[in-house]
């Protein structure tokens, strides 16, 4: 909101520099984003918080400034001298269909106005705050809105059928052409001002074109109202018409400001445009609402702020804001909130008034006091942290991708229909909540591989699966690995090596790997927790890879489900071991797991078996080198003793798995 | 006869020892070895001769010859060690050549920065809590003192989720992508009683046009402290400590009143601009201050919604944008880089 310095100074005479004013206002809750010199004036750009509807006017800011600078504020509104009658006088008849949505409605008739451009001072003042001048009547009503905070509207009285205005709900489908020339179709949730024949104005939002004040207008009807804030808010949001009037109504209007605003407007119109007020104000209203009152404890204020402020200072601040105080007991006083403040309802609100007006930066910081105990453990969080550290320390780079993707990626994972969908996405590429981290990770892999020969990337993130009301959310770990010129099997073994390292370090045991369709499933105790896939460029042309790629994805939570096996020390062997490397030619159908099954409990003297080499012979046969380590707890094994076990084992491998010794 | 061999042995010994001391390098040592200890060397020939004697004499001479052989082998070993220990070490090479790189991976800068913040809070006994990203509107707005059609909801542009399955009991829940991590605090308080100290890091979403300073998905860290007698002064202390730990002891903070529906009083916390040392620069828009986070005393309505008696307990809450703070810390100029997956960016950290 723009504020004119000169305009402000009409209410409170301060000699402060614009810097000083900016600083003081910002530190009291009304942020000043900037200020600029404009002719002989200075314009401030204020950011008023949504709870301070009262600050959307010069008068509202003036109240704040007066207290901040300890200056008197000049008379805000003149006394109302016009006669106030109920419902009607000779020139105008008003009505309200539902007082719960429009508890107060006032109107005033002026006859014999001369509509023309406003005088220069008025045009300039409006332009200073970014408002376009229209004609003297409209300009005065706008002036009053920014001056006193009361939105007003002027109708051409000749266009108001039967001199009757009612505040009622629109009929479903009722149409109205607004001041901007657009035709609006309304429904019964929207309030309108109407005459006996049709709607004239969208209440609280914008007037109608037909009844607007134009050059030919001779008589006008001014209206001022109080509306139920949520009704106006709903109306302007439905219509997409967020006007200056609407934002003031949705934040709450000062009940007692209507008649004085009408008075000031009428006086100003008479000065500027001629014309005579006809008789006076007509009003339809409920009983004047009682002021909000509640008790405040002094020690609560001091406790909440964490600072002892003198009682006299507290009360002086509150009184300066227009809050009435009456003492109840030594510690308790009752506050009575002025009608322009809709945001003060509870003692915490009073604490804020005191705190903000007295500079929070003056409060000495105080450390927290309490029970010292280690905070509860968050196992999933710790597992995620450990995973990141382990992967980063083995050359992986962590990547973050979006939580949503488009149709193409959704097709990669079960199709769009199986995804949670965003109703109002920013773009079609961000429409489906991801069910897997892989589609976007593959895209990142592809673009990075244009610049790097090798990549190892991972992401830890949330995926979403449709469920009843809220989707099921799981934390997944996924990654993509590529080495220049790597064959598929080699790529797979390297990635698997990384995963085995990760799982071991996380304390996860008993994992098995099994091919199923085009994936290798990672299984733990009967549950599939993830998968690995190695592809050549042709397998996924969508991603335009130029080399073999290995990818994996697994869920983190199932890794936590078992108490991890605690490492146990194994006594260091006293006697040296004997190692035998034996080369075999083996059938393609043999799985390493089959070898493990045979060797693991073969002999107490066989302490370790590992695969030390593997390759294809020129004739295509598969050759492996198994390293057997033999040792005894009781003595040094001799060569021949080791050889004996080796022979037995070889015989077994030959007979069970069709191994051949390679010579 | 036997004396001849004994004499030959003595000669070999004398010569071998004498020659040994004048050996200069590996090549010469090798020559000497071949000459005396090699297959066709002096000792080898002598052993052949000894082999022709009768047993007693053979044993006597053989023993002497073996002793000499051992002695010469000792010398040979010592010589190898010597050349090893003073030749290679002084070999000249370019000491300024770069070390062979040790491959390193990286955690994402947002992870690193979040970890740094969480570490400060953990040191003050704060628990780390995480929860769902898709939330019911009740948790994202209503229970945070923002009922339906309240102007405060305008402060957040929201992504809505299309509901797929009609609810069984007919009650329609609006579902959104959370606009802040505050709903997690509500859920956390369903299973906790004061005193409570927790921080909630997590991804949040705003329906905003994307540019160098705005992304639709971004990271926040919020915190909550509830106990008896918790005050604004406590809040200032905690937040001041955290910012000093993160950015250095020399930073100053400034508290400005502000408004959030779920706190009362509400504040904005600014920190002195460490880039220009408050002289004014483009980062701090010439003000000398950087906006760091929002905070305030938890609104009694929200405390009650958390099942906490607002007559007995008070609390403070705060929230900061991790992306923005990380970018300030490292000098990153575009928020979208964090989500680009570009290794030229990620490998820098």
CSV table of N, CA and C in Angstrom, one decimal, chain A residues 7-106:
chain,number,residue,atom,x,y,z
A,7,UNK,N,0.2,13.6,3.1
A,7,UNK,CA,-1.1,13.3,3.6
A,7,UNK,C,-1.1,12.9,5.0
A,8,UNK,N,-0.1,12.0,5.4
A,8,UNK,CA,0.1,11.6,6.8
A,8,UNK,C,0.2,12.8,7.7
A,9,UNK,N,1.0,13.7,7.2
A,9,UNK,CA,1.3,14.9,8.1
A,9,UNK,C,0.1,15.7,8.4
A,10,UNK,N,-1.0,15.6,7.6
A,10,UNK,CA,-2.2,16.3,8.0
A,10,UNK,C,-2.8,15.8,9.3
A,11,UNK,N,-2.5,14.6,9.6
A,11,UNK,CA,-3.0,14.0,10.8
A,11,UNK,C,-2.0,14.1,12.0
A,12,UNK,N,-0.8,13.9,11.7
A,12,UNK,CA,0.2,13.9,12.8
A,12,UNK,C,1.4,14.7,12.3
A,13,UNK,N,1.8,15.7,13.1
A,13,UNK,CA,2.8,16.6,12.7
A,13,UNK,C,4.2,16.1,13.2
A,14,UNK,N,4.9,15.4,12.3
A,14,UNK,CA,6.2,14.9,12.7
A,14,UNK,C,7.2,15.5,11.8
A,15,UNK,N,8.4,15.7,12.4
A,15,UNK,CA,9.5,16.3,11.6
A,15,UNK,C,10.5,15.2,11.2
A,16,UNK,N,10.2,14.0,11.4
A,16,UNK,CA,11.2,12.9,11.2
A,16,UNK,C,11.5,12.8,9.7
A,17,UNK,N,12.7,12.3,9.5
A,17,UNK,CA,13.1,12.0,8.1
A,17,UNK,C,12.4,10.8,7.6
A,18,UNK,N,12.3,10.6,6.3
A,18,UNK,CA,11.7,9.3,5.8
A,18,UNK,C,12.4,8.1,6.3
A,19,UNK,N,13.7,8.2,6.5
A,19,UNK,CA,14.4,7.0,7.0
A,19,UNK,C,14.0,6.7,8.4
A,20,UNK,N,13.9,7.7,9.2
A,20,UNK,CA,13.4,7.5,10.6
A,20,UNK,C,12.0,6.9,10.6
A,21,UNK,N,11.1,7.4,9.8
A,21,UNK,CA,9.8,6.9,9.8
A,21,UNK,C,9.7,5.5,9.3
A,22,UNK,N,10.5,5.2,8.3
A,22,UNK,CA,10.6,3.8,7.8
A,22,UNK,C,11.0,2.9,8.9
A,23,UNK,N,12.1,3.2,9.5
A,23,UNK,CA,12.7,2.4,10.6
A,23,UNK,C,11.7,2.2,11.7
A,24,UNK,N,11.0,3.2,12.2
A,24,UNK,CA,10.1,3.1,13.3
A,24,UNK,C,8.9,2.3,12.9
A,25,UNK,N,8.4,2.5,11.7
A,25,UNK,CA,7.2,1.7,11.3
A,25,UNK,C,7.5,0.3,11.1
A,26,UNK,N,8.7,0.0,10.5
A,26,UNK,CA,9.1,-1.4,10.3
A,26,UNK,C,9.3,-2.1,11.6
A,27,UNK,N,9.9,-1.5,12.6
A,27,UNK,CA,10.1,-2.1,13.8
A,27,UNK,C,8.9,-2.2,14.7
A,28,UNK,N,7.7,-1.6,14.2
A,28,UNK,CA,6.5,-1.7,15.0
A,28,UNK,C,5.5,-2.6,14.3
A,29,UNK,N,5.9,-3.2,13.2
A,29,UNK,CA,5.0,-4.2,12.5
A,29,UNK,C,4.5,-3.8,11.2
A,30,UNK,N,4.7,-2.6,10.7
A,30,UNK,CA,4.3,-2.2,9.4
A,30,UNK,C,5.5,-2.1,8.6
A,31,UNK,N,5.9,-3.1,7.8
A,31,UNK,CA,7.1,-3.0,7.0
A,31,UNK,C,7.1,-2.0,5.9
A,32,UNK,N,8.2,-1.2,5.9
A,32,UNK,CA,8.3,-0.2,4.8
A,32,UNK,C,9.3,-0.8,3.8
A,33,UNK,N,8.8,-1.2,2.6
A,33,UNK,CA,9.7,-1.8,1.6
A,33,UNK,C,10.6,-0.8,1.0
A,34,UNK,N,10.1,0.4,0.7
A,34,UNK,CA,10.9,1.4,0.1
A,34,UNK,C,10.2,2.8,0.2
A,35,UNK,N,10.9,3.8,-0.1
A,35,UNK,CA,10.2,5.1,-0.3
A,35,UNK,C,10.9,5.9,-1.4
A,36,UNK,N,10.1,6.7,-2.1
A,36,UNK,CA,10.6,7.6,-3.2
A,36,UNK,C,10.1,9.0,-3.1
A,37,UNK,N,10.9,9.9,-3.6
A,37,UNK,CA,10.6,11.3,-3.6
A,37,UNK,C,9.7,11.4,-4.9
A,38,UNK,N,8.5,12.1,-4.7
A,38,UNK,CA,7.6,12.4,-5.8
A,38,UNK,C,7.2,13.8,-5.8
A,39,UNK,N,7.9,14.6,-6.5
A,39,UNK,CA,7.6,16.1,-6.5
A,39,UNK,C,7.9,16.6,-5.1
A,40,UNK,N,6.9,17.3,-4.4
A,40,UNK,CA,7.2,17.8,-3.1
A,40,UNK,C,6.8,16.8,-2.0
A,41,UNK,N,6.5,15.6,-2.4
A,41,UNK,CA,6.0,14.6,-1.5
A,41,UNK,C,7.0,13.4,-1.4
A,42,UNK,N,6.8,12.6,-0.5
A,42,UNK,CA,7.5,11.3,-0.4
A,42,UNK,C,6.5,10.2,-0.3
A,43,UNK,N,6.7,9.2,-1.1
A,43,UNK,CA,5.7,8.1,-1.1
A,43,UNK,C,6.4,6.8,-0.5
A,44,UNK,N,5.7,6.2,0.5
A,44,UNK,CA,6.3,5.0,1.1
A,44,UNK,C,5.5,3.8,0.6
A,45,UNK,N,6.2,2.7,0.3
A,45,UNK,CA,5.6,1.5,-0.1
A,45,UNK,C,5.5,0.6,1.2
A,46,UNK,N,4.3,0.5,1.7
A,46,UNK,CA,4.1,-0.3,2.9
A,46,UNK,C,3.6,-1.7,2.7
A,47,UNK,N,4.1,-2.6,3.5
A,47,UNK,CA,3.6,-4.0,3.5
A,47,UNK,C,2.8,-4.2,4.7
A,48,UNK,N,1.4,-4.1,4.6
A,48,UNK,CA,0.6,-4.2,5.8
A,48,UNK,C,0.2,-5.7,6.0
A,49,UNK,N,0.4,-6.2,7.2
A,49,UNK,CA,0.1,-7.7,7.4
A,49,UNK,C,-1.4,-7.9,7.4
A,50,UNK,N,-1.9,-9.1,7.0
A,50,UNK,CA,-3.3,-9.4,6.8
A,50,UNK,C,-4.2,-9.2,8.0
A,51,UNK,N,-3.6,-9.1,9.2
A,51,UNK,CA,-4.4,-8.9,10.4
A,51,UNK,C,-4.7,-7.5,10.7
A,52,UNK,N,-4.1,-6.5,10.0
A,52,UNK,CA,-4.2,-5.1,10.3
A,52,UNK,C,-5.0,-4.4,9.2
A,53,UNK,N,-6.3,-4.7,9.1
A,53,UNK,CA,-7.1,-4.0,8.1
A,53,UNK,C,-7.2,-2.5,8.5
A,54,UNK,N,-7.0,-2.2,9.8
A,54,UNK,CA,-7.1,-0.8,10.2
A,54,UNK,C,-5.9,0.0,9.6
A,55,UNK,N,-4.9,-0.6,9.2
A,55,UNK,CA,-3.7,0.1,8.7
A,55,UNK,C,-3.8,0.4,7.2
A,56,UNK,N,-4.9,0.0,6.6
A,56,UNK,CA,-5.1,0.3,5.2
A,56,UNK,C,-5.7,1.6,4.9
A,57,UNK,N,-5.3,2.6,5.7
A,57,UNK,CA,-5.8,4.0,5.5
A,57,UNK,C,-4.8,4.9,6.2
A,58,UNK,N,-4.8,6.2,5.7
A,58,UNK,CA,-3.9,7.1,6.3
A,58,UNK,C,-4.1,7.3,7.8
A,59,UNK,N,-5.4,7.3,8.1
A,59,UNK,CA,-5.8,7.5,9.5
A,59,UNK,C,-5.2,6.4,10.4
A,60,UNK,N,-5.3,5.2,9.9
A,60,UNK,CA,-4.8,4.0,10.6
A,60,UNK,C,-3.3,4.1,10.9
A,61,UNK,N,-2.6,4.5,9.8
A,61,UNK,CA,-1.1,4.6,10.0
A,61,UNK,C,-0.8,5.8,10.9
A,62,UNK,N,-1.7,6.8,10.8
A,62,UNK,CA,-1.4,8.0,11.7
A,62,UNK,C,-1.5,7.7,13.1
A,63,UNK,N,-2.5,6.8,13.5
A,63,UNK,CA,-2.6,6.4,14.9
A,63,UNK,C,-1.3,5.7,15.3
A,64,UNK,N,-0.7,4.9,14.5
A,64,UNK,CA,0.5,4.2,14.9
A,64,UNK,C,1.6,5.2,15.0
A,65,UNK,N,1.7,6.1,14.0
A,65,UNK,CA,2.8,7.0,14.0
A,65,UNK,C,2.8,8.0,15.2
A,66,UNK,N,1.6,8.4,15.5
A,66,UNK,CA,1.4,9.3,16.7
A,66,UNK,C,1.9,8.7,17.9
A,67,UNK,N,1.7,7.4,18.1
A,67,UNK,CA,2.1,6.7,19.3
A,67,UNK,C,3.6,6.5,19.3
A,68,UNK,N,4.1,6.2,18.1
A,68,UNK,CA,5.6,5.9,18.0
A,68,UNK,C,6.4,7.1,18.2
A,69,UNK,N,5.9,8.3,17.7
A,69,UNK,CA,6.7,9.5,17.9
A,69,UNK,C,6.2,10.4,19.1
A,70,UNK,N,5.2,9.8,19.8
A,70,UNK,CA,4.7,10.5,21.0
A,70,UNK,C,4.2,11.9,20.6
A,71,UNK,N,3.4,12.0,19.5
A,71,UNK,CA,2.9,13.2,19.1
A,71,UNK,C,1.4,13.1,19.2
A,72,UNK,N,0.7,14.3,19.3
A,72,UNK,CA,-0.7,14.2,19.3
A,72,UNK,C,-1.3,14.0,17.9
A,73,UNK,N,-2.4,13.3,17.9
A,73,UNK,CA,-3.0,13.1,16.6
A,73,UNK,C,-4.2,14.1,16.4
A,74,UNK,N,-4.3,14.7,15.2
A,74,UNK,CA,-5.3,15.7,15.0
A,74,UNK,C,-6.7,15.0,14.9
A,75,UNK,N,-7.8,15.7,15.1
A,75,UNK,CA,-9.1,15.2,15.1
A,75,UNK,C,-9.3,14.3,13.9
A,76,UNK,N,-9.6,13.0,14.2
A,76,UNK,CA,-9.7,12.1,13.1
A,76,UNK,C,-11.0,12.2,12.3
A,77,UNK,N,-12.1,12.3,12.9
A,77,UNK,CA,-13.4,12.5,12.2
A,77,UNK,C,-14.2,13.5,12.9
A,78,UNK,N,-14.8,14.3,12.0
A,78,UNK,CA,-15.7,15.4,12.5
A,78,UNK,C,-16.9,14.8,13.1
A,79,UNK,N,-17.6,15.6,13.9
A,79,UNK,CA,-18.9,15.2,14.5
A,79,UNK,C,-19.9,15.1,13.3
A,80,UNK,N,-20.8,14.1,13.5
A,80,UNK,CA,-21.8,13.9,12.4
A,80,UNK,C,-23.0,14.9,12.7
A,81,UNK,N,-23.2,15.8,11.7
A,81,UNK,CA,-24.2,16.8,12.0
A,81,UNK,C,-25.5,16.5,11.2
A,82,UNK,N,-25.4,15.6,10.3
A,82,UNK,CA,-26.6,15.3,9.5
A,82,UNK,C,-27.6,14.5,10.3
A,83,UNK,N,-28.8,14.6,10.0
A,83,UNK,CA,-29.9,13.9,10.6
A,83,UNK,C,-29.7,12.4,10.2
A,84,UNK,N,-30.0,11.5,11.1
A,84,UNK,CA,-29.9,10.1,10.8
A,84,UNK,C,-31.3,9.5,11.0
A,85,UNK,N,-31.8,8.9,9.9
A,85,UNK,CA,-33.2,8.3,10.0
A,85,UNK,C,-33.2,6.9,9.7
A,86,UNK,N,-34.2,6.2,10.2
A,86,UNK,CA,-34.2,4.8,9.9
A,86,UNK,C,-34.9,4.4,8.6
A,87,UNK,N,-34.2,3.7,7.8
A,87,UNK,CA,-34.7,3.1,6.5
A,87,UNK,C,-35.0,4.1,5.4
A,88,UNK,N,-35.7,5.2,5.7
A,88,UNK,CA,-36.1,6.0,4.6
A,88,UNK,C,-36.2,7.5,4.9
A,89,UNK,N,-36.0,8.3,3.9
A,89,UNK,CA,-36.5,9.7,4.0
A,89,UNK,C,-37.2,10.0,2.7
A,90,UNK,N,-37.4,11.3,2.4
A,90,UNK,CA,-38.2,11.6,1.2
A,90,UNK,C,-37.5,11.2,-0.1
A,91,UNK,N,-36.2,11.1,-0.1
A,91,UNK,CA,-35.5,10.9,-1.3
A,91,UNK,C,-34.9,9.5,-1.5
A,92,UNK,N,-34.9,8.7,-0.5
A,92,UNK,CA,-34.3,7.4,-0.6
A,92,UNK,C,-34.9,6.4,0.4
A,93,UNK,N,-35.0,5.2,-0.1
A,93,UNK,CA,-35.5,4.1,0.8
A,93,UNK,C,-34.6,3.0,0.7
A,94,UNK,N,-34.1,2.5,1.8
A,94,UNK,CA,-33.1,1.4,1.8
A,94,UNK,C,-33.6,0.2,2.6
A,95,UNK,N,-33.1,-1.0,2.3
A,95,UNK,CA,-33.4,-2.2,3.0
A,95,UNK,C,-32.3,-3.2,3.0
A,96,UNK,N,-32.3,-4.1,3.9
A,96,UNK,CA,-31.3,-5.2,3.9
A,96,UNK,C,-32.0,-6.5,4.1
A,97,UNK,N,-31.8,-7.4,3.1
A,97,UNK,CA,-32.5,-8.7,3.1
A,97,UNK,C,-32.0,-9.5,4.3
A,98,UNK,N,-30.7,-9.6,4.6
A,98,UNK,CA,-30.2,-10.4,5.7
A,98,UNK,C,-29.2,-9.7,6.5
A,99,UNK,N,-29.6,-9.3,7.7
A,99,UNK,CA,-28.7,-8.5,8.6
A,99,UNK,C,-27.5,-9.3,9.1
A,100,UNK,N,-27.5,-10.6,8.9
A,100,UNK,CA,-26.3,-11.3,9.4
A,100,UNK,C,-25.1,-11.2,8.4
A,101,UNK,N,-25.5,-10.9,7.2
A,101,UNK,CA,-24.4,-10.7,6.2
A,101,UNK,C,-24.1,-9.2,6.0
A,102,UNK,N,-25.1,-8.4,6.2
A,102,UNK,CA,-24.9,-7.0,6.1
A,102,UNK,C,-25.5,-6.3,7.3
A,103,UNK,N,-24.8,-6.2,8.4
A,103,UNK,CA,-25.4,-5.7,9.7
A,103,UNK,C,-25.6,-4.2,9.7
A,104,UNK,N,-24.9,-3.5,8.8
A,104,UNK,CA,-25.1,-2.0,8.8
A,104,UNK,C,-25.0,-1.5,7.4
A,105,UNK,N,-26.0,-0.7,7.0
A,105,UNK,CA,-26.1,-0.1,5.7
A,105,UNK,C,-26.6,1.3,5.8
A,106,UNK,N,-25.8,2.3,5.3
A,106,UNK,CA,-26.2,3.7,5.3
A,106,UNK,C,-26.2,4.3,3.9
